[in-house]
mmCIF file with all atom_site columns, C-alpha atoms in Angstrom:
data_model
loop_
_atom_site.group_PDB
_atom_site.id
_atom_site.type_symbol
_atom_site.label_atom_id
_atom_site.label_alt_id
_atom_site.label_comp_id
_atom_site.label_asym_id
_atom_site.label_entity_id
_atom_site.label_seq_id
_atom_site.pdbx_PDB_ins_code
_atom_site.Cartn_x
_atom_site.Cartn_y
_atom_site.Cartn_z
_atom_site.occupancy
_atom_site.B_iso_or_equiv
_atom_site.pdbx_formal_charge
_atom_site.auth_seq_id
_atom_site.auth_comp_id
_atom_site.auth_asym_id
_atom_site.auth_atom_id
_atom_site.pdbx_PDB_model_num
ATOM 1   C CA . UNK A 1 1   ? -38.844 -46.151 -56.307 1.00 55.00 ? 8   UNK A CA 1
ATOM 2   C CA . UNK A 1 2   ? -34.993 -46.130 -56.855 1.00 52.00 ? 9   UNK A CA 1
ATOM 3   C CA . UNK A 1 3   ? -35.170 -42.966 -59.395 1.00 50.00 ? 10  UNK A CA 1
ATOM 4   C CA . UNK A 1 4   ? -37.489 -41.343 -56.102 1.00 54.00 ? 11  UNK A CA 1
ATOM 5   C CA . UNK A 1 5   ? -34.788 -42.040 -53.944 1.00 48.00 ? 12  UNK A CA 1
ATOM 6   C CA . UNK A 1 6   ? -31.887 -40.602 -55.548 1.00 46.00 ? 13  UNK A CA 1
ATOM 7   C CA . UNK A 1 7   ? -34.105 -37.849 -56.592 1.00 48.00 ? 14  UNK A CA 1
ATOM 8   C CA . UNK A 1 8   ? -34.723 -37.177 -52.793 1.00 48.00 ? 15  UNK A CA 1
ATOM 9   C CA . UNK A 1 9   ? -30.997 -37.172 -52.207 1.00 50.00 ? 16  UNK A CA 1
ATOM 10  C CA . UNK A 1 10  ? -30.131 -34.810 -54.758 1.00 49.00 ? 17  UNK A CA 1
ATOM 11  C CA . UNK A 1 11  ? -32.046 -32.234 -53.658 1.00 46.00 ? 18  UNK A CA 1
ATOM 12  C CA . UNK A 1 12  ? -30.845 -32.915 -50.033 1.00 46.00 ? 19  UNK A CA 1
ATOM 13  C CA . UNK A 1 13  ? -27.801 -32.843 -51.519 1.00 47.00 ? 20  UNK A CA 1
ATOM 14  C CA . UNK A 1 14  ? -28.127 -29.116 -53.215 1.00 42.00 ? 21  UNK A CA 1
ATOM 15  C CA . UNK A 1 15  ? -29.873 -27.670 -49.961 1.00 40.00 ? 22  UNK A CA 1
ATOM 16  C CA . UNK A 1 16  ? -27.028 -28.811 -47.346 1.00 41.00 ? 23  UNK A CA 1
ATOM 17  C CA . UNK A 1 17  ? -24.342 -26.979 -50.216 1.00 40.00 ? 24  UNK A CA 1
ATOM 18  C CA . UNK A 1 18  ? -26.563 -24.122 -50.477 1.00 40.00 ? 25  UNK A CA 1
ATOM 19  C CA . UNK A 1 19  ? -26.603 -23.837 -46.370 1.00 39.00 ? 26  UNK A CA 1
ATOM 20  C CA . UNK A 1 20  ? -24.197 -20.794 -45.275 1.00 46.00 ? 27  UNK A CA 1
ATOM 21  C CA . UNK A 1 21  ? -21.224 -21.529 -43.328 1.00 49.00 ? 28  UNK A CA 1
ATOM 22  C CA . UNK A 1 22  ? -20.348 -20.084 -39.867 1.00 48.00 ? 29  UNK A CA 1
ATOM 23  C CA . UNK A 1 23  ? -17.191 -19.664 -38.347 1.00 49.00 ? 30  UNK A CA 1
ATOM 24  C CA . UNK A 1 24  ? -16.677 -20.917 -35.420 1.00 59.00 ? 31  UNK A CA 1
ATOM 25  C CA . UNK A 1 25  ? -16.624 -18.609 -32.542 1.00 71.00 ? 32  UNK A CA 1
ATOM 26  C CA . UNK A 1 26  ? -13.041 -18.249 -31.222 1.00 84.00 ? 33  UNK A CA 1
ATOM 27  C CA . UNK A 1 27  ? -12.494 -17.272 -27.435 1.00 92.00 ? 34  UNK A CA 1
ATOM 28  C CA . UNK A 1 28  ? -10.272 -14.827 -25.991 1.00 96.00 ? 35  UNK A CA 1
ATOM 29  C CA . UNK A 1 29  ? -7.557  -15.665 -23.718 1.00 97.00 ? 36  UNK A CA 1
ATOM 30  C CA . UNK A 1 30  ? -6.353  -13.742 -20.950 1.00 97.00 ? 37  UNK A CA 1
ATOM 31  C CA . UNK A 1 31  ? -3.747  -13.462 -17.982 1.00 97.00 ? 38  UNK A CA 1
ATOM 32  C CA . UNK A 1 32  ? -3.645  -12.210 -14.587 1.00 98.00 ? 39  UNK A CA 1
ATOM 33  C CA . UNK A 1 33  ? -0.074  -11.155 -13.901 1.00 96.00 ? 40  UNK A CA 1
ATOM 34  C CA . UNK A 1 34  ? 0.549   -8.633  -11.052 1.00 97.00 ? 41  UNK A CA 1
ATOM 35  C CA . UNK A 1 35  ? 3.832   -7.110  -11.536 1.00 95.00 ? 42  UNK A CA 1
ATOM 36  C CA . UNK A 1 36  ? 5.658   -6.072  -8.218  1.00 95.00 ? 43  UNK A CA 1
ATOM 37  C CA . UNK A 1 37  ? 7.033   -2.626  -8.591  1.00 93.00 ? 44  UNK A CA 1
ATOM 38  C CA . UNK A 1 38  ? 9.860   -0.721  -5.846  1.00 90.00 ? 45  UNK A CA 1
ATOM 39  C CA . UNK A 1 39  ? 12.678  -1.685  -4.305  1.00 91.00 ? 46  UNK A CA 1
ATOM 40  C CA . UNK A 1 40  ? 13.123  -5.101  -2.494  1.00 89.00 ? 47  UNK A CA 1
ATOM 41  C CA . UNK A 1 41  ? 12.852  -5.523  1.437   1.00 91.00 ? 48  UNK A CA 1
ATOM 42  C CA . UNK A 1 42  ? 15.636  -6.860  3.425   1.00 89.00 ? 49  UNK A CA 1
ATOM 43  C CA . UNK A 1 43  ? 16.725  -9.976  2.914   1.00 89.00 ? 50  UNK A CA 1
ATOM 44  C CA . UNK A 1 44  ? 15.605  -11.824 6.322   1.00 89.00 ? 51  UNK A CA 1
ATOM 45  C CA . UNK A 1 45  ? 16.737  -15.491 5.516   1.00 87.00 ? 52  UNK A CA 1
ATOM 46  C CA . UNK A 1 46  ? 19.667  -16.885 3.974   1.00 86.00 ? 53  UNK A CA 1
ATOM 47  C CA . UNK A 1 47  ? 17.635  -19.955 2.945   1.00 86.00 ? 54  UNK A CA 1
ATOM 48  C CA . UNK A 1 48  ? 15.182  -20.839 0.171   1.00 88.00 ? 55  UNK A CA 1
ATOM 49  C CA . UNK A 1 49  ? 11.107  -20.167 0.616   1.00 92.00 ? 56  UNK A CA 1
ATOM 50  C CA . UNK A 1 50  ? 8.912   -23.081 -1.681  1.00 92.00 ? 57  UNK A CA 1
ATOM 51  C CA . UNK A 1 51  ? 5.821   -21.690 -2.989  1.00 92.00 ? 58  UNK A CA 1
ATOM 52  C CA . UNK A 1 52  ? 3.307   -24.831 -2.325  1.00 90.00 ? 59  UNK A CA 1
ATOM 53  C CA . UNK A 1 53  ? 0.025   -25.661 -3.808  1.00 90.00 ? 60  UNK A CA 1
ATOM 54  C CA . UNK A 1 54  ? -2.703  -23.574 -4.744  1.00 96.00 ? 61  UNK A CA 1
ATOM 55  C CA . UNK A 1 55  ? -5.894  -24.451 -4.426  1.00 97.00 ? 62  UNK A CA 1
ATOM 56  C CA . UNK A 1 56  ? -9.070  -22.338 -5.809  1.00 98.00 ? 63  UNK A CA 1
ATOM 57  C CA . UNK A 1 57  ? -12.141 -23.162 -4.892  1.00 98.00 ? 64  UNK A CA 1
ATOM 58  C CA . UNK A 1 58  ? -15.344 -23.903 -6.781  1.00 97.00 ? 65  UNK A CA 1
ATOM 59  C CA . UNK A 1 59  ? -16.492 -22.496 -9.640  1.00 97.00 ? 66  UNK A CA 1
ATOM 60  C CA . UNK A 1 60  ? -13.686 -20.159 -9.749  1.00 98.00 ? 67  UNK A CA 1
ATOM 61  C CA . UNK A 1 61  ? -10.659 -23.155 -10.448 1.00 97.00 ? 68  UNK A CA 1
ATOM 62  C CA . UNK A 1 62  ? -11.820 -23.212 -14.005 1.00 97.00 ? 69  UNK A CA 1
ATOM 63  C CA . UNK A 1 63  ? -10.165 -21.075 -17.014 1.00 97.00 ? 70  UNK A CA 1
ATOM 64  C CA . UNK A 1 64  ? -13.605 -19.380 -17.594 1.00 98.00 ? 71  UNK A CA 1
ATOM 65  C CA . UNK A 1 65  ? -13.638 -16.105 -16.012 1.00 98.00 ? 72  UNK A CA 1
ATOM 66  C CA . UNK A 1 66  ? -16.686 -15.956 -13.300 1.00 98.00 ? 73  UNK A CA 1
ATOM 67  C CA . UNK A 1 67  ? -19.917 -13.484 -12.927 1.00 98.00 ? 74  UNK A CA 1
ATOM 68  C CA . UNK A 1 68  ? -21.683 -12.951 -9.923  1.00 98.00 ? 75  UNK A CA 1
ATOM 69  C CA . UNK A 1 69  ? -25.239 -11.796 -11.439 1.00 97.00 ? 76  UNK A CA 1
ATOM 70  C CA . UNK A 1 70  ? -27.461 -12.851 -7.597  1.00 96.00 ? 77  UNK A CA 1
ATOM 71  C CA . UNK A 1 71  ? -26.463 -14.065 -4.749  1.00 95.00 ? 78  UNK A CA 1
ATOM 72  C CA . UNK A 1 72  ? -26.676 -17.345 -5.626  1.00 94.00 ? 79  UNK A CA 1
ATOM 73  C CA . UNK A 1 73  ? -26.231 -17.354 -9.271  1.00 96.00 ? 80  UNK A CA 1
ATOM 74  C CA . UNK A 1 74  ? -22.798 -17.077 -10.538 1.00 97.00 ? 81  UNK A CA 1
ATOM 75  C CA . UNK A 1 75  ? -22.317 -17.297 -14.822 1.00 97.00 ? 82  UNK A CA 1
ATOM 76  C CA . UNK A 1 76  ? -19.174 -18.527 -16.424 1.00 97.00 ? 83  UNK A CA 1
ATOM 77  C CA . UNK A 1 77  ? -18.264 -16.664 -19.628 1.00 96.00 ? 84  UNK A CA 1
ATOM 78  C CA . UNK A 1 78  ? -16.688 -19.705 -21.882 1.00 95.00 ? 85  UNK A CA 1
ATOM 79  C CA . UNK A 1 79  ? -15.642 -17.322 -24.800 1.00 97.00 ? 86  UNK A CA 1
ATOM 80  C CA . UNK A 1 80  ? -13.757 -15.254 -22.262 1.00 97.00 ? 87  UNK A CA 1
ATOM 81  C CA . UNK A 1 81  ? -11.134 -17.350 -20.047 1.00 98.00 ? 88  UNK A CA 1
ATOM 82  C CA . UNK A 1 82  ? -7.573  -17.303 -18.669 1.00 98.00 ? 89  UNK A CA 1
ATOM 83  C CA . UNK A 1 83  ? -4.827  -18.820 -20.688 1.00 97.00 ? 90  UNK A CA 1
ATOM 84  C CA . UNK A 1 84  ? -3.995  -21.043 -18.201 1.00 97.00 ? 91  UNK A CA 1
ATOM 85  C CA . UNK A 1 85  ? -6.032  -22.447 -15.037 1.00 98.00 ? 92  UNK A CA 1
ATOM 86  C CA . UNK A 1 86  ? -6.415  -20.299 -12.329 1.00 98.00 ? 93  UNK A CA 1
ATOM 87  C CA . UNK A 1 87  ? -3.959  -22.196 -9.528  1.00 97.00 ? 94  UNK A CA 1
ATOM 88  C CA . UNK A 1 88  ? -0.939  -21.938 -12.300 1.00 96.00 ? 95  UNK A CA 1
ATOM 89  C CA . UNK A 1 89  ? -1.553  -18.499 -12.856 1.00 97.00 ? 96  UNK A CA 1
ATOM 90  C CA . UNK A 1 90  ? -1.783  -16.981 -9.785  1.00 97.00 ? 97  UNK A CA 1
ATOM 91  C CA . UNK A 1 91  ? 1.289   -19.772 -8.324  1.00 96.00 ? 98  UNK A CA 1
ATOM 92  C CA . UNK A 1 92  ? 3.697   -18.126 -10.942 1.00 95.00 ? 99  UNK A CA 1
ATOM 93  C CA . UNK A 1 93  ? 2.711   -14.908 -10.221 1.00 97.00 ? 100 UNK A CA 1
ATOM 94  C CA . UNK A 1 94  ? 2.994   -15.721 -6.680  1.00 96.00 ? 101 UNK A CA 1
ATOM 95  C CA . UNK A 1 95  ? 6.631   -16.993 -7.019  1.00 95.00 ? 102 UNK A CA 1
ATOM 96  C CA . UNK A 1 96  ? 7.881   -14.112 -9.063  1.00 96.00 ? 103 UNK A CA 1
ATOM 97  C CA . UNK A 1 97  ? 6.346   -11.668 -6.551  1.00 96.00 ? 104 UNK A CA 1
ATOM 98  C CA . UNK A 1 98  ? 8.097   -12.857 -3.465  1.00 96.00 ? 105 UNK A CA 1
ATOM 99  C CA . UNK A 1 99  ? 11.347  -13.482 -5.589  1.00 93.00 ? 106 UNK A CA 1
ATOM 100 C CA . UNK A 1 100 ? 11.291  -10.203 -6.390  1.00 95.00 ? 107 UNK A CA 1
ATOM 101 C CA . UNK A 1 101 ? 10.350  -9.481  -2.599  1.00 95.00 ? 108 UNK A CA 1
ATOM 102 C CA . UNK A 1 102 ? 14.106  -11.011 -1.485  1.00 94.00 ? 109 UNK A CA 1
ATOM 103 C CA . UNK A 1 103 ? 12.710  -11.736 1.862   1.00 94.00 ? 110 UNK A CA 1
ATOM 104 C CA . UNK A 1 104 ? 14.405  -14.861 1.320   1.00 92.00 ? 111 UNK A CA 1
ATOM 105 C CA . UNK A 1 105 ? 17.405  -15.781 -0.616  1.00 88.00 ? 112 UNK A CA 1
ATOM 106 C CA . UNK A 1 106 ? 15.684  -17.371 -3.092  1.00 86.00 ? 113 UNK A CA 1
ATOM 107 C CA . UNK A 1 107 ? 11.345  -18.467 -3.580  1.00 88.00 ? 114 UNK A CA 1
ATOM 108 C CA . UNK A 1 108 ? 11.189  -21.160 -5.737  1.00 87.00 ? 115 UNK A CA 1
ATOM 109 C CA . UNK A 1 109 ? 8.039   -23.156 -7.256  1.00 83.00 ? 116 UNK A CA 1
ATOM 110 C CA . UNK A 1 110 ? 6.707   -26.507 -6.965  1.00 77.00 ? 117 UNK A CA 1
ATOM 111 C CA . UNK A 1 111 ? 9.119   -28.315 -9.525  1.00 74.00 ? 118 UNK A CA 1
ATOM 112 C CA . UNK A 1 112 ? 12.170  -28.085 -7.643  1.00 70.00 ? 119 UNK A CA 1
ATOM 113 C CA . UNK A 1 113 ? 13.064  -31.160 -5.572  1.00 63.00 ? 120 UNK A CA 1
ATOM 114 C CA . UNK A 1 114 ? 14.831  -29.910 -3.531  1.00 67.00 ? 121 UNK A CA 1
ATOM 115 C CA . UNK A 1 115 ? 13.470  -30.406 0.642   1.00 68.00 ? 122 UNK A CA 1
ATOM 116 C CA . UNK A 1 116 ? 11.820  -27.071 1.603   1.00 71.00 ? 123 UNK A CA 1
ATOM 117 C CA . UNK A 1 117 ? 12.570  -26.035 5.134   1.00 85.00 ? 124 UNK A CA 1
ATOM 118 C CA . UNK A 1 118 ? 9.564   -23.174 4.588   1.00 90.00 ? 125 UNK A CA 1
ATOM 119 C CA . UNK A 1 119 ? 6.781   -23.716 2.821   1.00 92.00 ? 126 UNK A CA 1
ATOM 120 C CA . UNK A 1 120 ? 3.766   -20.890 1.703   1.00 95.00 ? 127 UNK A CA 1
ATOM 121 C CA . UNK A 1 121 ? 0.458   -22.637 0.502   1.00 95.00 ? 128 UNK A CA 1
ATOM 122 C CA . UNK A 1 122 ? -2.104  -20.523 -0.584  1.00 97.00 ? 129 UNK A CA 1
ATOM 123 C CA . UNK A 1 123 ? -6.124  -20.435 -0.762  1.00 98.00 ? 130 UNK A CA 1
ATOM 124 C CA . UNK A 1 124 ? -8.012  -18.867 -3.126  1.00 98.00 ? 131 UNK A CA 1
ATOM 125 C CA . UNK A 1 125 ? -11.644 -18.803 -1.638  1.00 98.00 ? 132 UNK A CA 1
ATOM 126 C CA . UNK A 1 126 ? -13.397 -15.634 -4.644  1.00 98.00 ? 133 UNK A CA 1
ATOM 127 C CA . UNK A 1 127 ? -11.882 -14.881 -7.813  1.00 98.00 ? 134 UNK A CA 1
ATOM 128 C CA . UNK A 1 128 ? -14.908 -13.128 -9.721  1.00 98.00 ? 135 UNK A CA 1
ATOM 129 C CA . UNK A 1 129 ? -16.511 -10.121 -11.204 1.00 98.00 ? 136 UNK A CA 1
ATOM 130 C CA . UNK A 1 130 ? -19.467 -8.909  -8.790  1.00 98.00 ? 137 UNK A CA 1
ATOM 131 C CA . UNK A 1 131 ? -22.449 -7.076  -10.918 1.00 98.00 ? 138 UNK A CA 1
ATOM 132 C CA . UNK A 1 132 ? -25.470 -7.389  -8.298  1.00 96.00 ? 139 UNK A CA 1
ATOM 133 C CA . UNK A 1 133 ? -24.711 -3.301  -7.869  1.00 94.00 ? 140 UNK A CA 1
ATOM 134 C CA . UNK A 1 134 ? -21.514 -1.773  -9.419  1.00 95.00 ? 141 UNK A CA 1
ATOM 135 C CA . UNK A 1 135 ? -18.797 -4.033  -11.224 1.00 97.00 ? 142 UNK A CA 1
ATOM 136 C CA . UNK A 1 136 ? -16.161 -5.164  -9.062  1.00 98.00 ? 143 UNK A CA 1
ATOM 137 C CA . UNK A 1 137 ? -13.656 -7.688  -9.031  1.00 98.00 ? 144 UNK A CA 1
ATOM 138 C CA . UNK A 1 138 ? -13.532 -9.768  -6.214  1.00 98.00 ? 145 UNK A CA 1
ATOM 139 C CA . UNK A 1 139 ? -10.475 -11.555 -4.904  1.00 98.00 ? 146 UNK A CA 1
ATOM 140 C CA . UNK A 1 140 ? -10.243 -13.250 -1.552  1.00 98.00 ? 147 UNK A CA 1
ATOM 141 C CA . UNK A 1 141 ? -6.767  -15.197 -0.851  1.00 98.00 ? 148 UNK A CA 1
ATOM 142 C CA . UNK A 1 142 ? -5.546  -16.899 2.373   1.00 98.00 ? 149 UNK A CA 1
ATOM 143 C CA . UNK A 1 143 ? -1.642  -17.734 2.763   1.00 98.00 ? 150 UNK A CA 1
ATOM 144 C CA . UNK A 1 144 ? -0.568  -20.636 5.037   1.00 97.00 ? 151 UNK A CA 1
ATOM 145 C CA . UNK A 1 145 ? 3.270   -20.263 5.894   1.00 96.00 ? 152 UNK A CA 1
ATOM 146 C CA . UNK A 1 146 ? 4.817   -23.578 7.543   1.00 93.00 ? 153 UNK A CA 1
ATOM 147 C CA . UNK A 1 147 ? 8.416   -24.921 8.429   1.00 89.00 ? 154 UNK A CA 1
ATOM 148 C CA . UNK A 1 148 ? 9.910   -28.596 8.695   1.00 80.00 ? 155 UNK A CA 1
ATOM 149 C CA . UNK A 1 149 ? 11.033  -28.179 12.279  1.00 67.00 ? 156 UNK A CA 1
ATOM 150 C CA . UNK A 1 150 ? 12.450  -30.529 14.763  1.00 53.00 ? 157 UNK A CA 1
ATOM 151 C CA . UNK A 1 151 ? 10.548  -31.718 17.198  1.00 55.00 ? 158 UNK A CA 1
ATOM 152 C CA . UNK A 1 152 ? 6.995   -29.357 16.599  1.00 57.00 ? 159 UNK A CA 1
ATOM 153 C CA . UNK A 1 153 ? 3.970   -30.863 16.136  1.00 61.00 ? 160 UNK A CA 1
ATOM 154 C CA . UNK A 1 154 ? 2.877   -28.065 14.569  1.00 69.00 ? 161 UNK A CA 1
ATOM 155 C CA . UNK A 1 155 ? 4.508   -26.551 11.448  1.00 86.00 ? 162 UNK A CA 1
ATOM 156 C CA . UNK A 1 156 ? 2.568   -23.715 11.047  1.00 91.00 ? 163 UNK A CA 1
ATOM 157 C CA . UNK A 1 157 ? 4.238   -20.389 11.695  1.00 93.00 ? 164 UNK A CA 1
ATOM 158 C CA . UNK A 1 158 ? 1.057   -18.305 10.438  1.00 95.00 ? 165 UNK A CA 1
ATOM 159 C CA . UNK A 1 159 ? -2.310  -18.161 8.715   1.00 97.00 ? 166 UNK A CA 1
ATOM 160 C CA . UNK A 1 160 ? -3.851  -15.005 6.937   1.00 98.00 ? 167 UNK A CA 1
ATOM 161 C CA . UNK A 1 161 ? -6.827  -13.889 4.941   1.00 98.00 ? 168 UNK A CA 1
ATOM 162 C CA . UNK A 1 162 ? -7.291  -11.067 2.799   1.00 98.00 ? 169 UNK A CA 1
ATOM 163 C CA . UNK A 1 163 ? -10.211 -9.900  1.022   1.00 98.00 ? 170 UNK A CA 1
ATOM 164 C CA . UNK A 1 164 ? -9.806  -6.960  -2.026  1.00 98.00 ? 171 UNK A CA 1
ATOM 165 C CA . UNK A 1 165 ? -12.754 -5.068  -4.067  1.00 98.00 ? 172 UNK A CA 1
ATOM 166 C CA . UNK A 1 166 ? -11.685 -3.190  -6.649  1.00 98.00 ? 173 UNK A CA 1
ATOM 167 C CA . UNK A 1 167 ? -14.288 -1.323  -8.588  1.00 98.00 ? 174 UNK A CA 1
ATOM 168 C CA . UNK A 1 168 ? -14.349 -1.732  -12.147 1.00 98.00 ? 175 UNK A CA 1
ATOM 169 C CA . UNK A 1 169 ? -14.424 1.296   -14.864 1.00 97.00 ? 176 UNK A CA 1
ATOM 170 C CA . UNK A 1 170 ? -17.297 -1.140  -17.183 1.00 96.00 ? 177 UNK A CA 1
ATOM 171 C CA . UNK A 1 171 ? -18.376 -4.388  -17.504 1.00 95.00 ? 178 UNK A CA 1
ATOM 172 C CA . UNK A 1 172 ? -15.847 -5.845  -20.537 1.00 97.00 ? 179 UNK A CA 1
ATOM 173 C CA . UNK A 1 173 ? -14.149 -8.768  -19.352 1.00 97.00 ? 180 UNK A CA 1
ATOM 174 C CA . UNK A 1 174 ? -10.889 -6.913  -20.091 1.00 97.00 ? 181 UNK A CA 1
ATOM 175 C CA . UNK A 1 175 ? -11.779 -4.504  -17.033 1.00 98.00 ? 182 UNK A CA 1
ATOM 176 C CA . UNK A 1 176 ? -12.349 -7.288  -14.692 1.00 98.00 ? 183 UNK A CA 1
ATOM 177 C CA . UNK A 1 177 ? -9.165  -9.064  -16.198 1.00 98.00 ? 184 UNK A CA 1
ATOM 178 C CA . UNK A 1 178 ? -7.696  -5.930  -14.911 1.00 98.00 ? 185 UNK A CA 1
ATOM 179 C CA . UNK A 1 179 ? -9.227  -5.429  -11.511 1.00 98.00 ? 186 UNK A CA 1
ATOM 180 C CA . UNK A 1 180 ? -8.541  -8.583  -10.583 1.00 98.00 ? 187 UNK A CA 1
ATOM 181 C CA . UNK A 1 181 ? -4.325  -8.016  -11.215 1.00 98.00 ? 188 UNK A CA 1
ATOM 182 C CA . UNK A 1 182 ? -4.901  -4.724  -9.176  1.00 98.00 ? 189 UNK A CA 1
ATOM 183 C CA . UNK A 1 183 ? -7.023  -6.711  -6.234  1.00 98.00 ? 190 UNK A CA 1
ATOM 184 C CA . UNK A 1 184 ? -4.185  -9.437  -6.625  1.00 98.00 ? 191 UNK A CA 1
ATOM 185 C CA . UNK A 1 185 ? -1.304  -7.029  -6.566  1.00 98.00 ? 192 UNK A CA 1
ATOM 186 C CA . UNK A 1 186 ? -2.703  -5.145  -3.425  1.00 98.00 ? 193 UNK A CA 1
ATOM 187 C CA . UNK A 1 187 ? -2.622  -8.603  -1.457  1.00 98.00 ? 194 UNK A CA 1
ATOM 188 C CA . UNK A 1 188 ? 0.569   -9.464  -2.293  1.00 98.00 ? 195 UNK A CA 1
ATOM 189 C CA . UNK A 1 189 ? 1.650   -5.876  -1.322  1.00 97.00 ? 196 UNK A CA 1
ATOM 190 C CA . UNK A 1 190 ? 0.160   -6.139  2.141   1.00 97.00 ? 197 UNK A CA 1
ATOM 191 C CA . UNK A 1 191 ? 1.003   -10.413 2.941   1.00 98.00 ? 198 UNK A CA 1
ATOM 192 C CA . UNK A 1 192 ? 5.043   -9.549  2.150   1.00 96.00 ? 199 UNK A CA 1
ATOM 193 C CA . UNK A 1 193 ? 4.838   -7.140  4.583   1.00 96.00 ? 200 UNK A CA 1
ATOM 194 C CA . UNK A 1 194 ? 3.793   -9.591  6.765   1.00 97.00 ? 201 UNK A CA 1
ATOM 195 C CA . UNK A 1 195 ? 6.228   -12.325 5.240   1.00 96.00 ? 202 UNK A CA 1
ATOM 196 C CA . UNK A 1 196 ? 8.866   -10.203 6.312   1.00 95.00 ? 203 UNK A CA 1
ATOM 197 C CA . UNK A 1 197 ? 8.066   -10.016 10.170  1.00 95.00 ? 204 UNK A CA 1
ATOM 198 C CA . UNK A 1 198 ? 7.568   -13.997 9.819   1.00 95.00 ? 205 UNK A CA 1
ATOM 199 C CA . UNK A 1 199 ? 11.059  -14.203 8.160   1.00 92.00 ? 206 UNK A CA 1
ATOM 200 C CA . UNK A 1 200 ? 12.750  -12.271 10.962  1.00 91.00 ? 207 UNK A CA 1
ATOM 201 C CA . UNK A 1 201 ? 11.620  -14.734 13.929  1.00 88.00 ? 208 UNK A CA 1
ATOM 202 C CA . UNK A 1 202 ? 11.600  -18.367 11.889  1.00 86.00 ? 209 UNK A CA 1
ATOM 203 C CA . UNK A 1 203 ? 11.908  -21.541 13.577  1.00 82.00 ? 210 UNK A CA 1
ATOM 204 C CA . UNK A 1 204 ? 15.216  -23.320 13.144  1.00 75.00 ? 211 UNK A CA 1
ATOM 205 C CA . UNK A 1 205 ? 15.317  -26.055 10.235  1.00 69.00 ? 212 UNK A CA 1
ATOM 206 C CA . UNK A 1 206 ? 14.883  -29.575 10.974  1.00 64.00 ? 213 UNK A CA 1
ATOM 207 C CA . UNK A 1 207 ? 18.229  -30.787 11.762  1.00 58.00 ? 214 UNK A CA 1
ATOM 208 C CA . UNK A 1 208 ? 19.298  -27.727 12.943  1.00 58.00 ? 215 UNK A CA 1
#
């Protein structure tokens, strides 16, 4: 029985060495980074802007990019993601747009302690590639400007939405990568516009 046994393992033995080995499939990383191109607006406040949170919303707040294939069925590709979550990415890229910007003197992220008298939150509602039809890249953002005033009940100074398609030239992941920095970059074009009439008319500071 014993000289079965260890016969039995030694072939077990030869088989499992003989068995081919497989690399493991590595995935590819990949960043969203709008860069802000032109010349700055007017500066419109001498004080500092704080880019708040950003929240994305389900199943898009993952690193795994996102495919709309029905209307309700939406595949996540987990050998193609973004190097970082989606709410970092798009909050740096979001602070070193409106830097750039200059609407105010300064736009500064989350890690600074120092007490923001203006505040911008933002909302990221879509953040996919659409295929139903044609490939496009969806983005859908909303910004939520506020100020620590005196005496206001409420901070808000103003709420907007914007929705960009951008179509897509084929259906690599490295195409949506890229529609979705063009998508991104067009709503950041259009909201510091719109930053910049806020700036002009702010409410005083608390304590001011």
């Amino acid at each position: 029985m014993m000289k079965r046994i260890l016969f039995i393992a030694a072939i077990l033995g030869l088989v499992s060495c003989s068995l081919p080995t497989r690399a493991p499939v590595a995935s590819t990383s990949w960043m969203v980074a709008p860069e802000r191109t032109g010349a700055a607006l007017p500066t419109r406040s001498d004080l500092w802007l704080k880019i708040g949170p950003v929240t994305v919303a389900p199943p898009f707040d993952a690193k795994s990019l996102v495919y709309r294939l029905g209307d309700q069925r939406y595949e996540k590709d987990f050998y193609n993601i973004y190097t970082v979550i989606p709410s970092e990415m798009i909050s740096n890229a979001e602070r070193k747009w409106f830097n750039q910007a200059n609407i105010f003197s300064a736009t500064v992220g989350q890690g600074n302690t120092f007490f923001p008298f203006y505040t911008l939150q933002l909302t990221v509602n879509e953040f996919y590639g659409d295929y139903r039809i044609k490939p496009e890249a969806v983005v859908s953002v909303e910004f939520f400007l506020s100020a620590a005033t005196a005496g206001k009940t409420n901070p808000l100074i103003g709420a907007n939405r914007y929705t960009k398609r951008v179509a897509l030239k084929d259906n690599t992941p490295e195409a949506l990568v890229l529609g979705q920095q063009q998508a991104l970059a067009e709503i950041f074009r259009e909201y510091e516009v719109q930053l910049s009439k806020y700036a002009a008319n702010l409410p005083k500071p608390l304590g001011q």
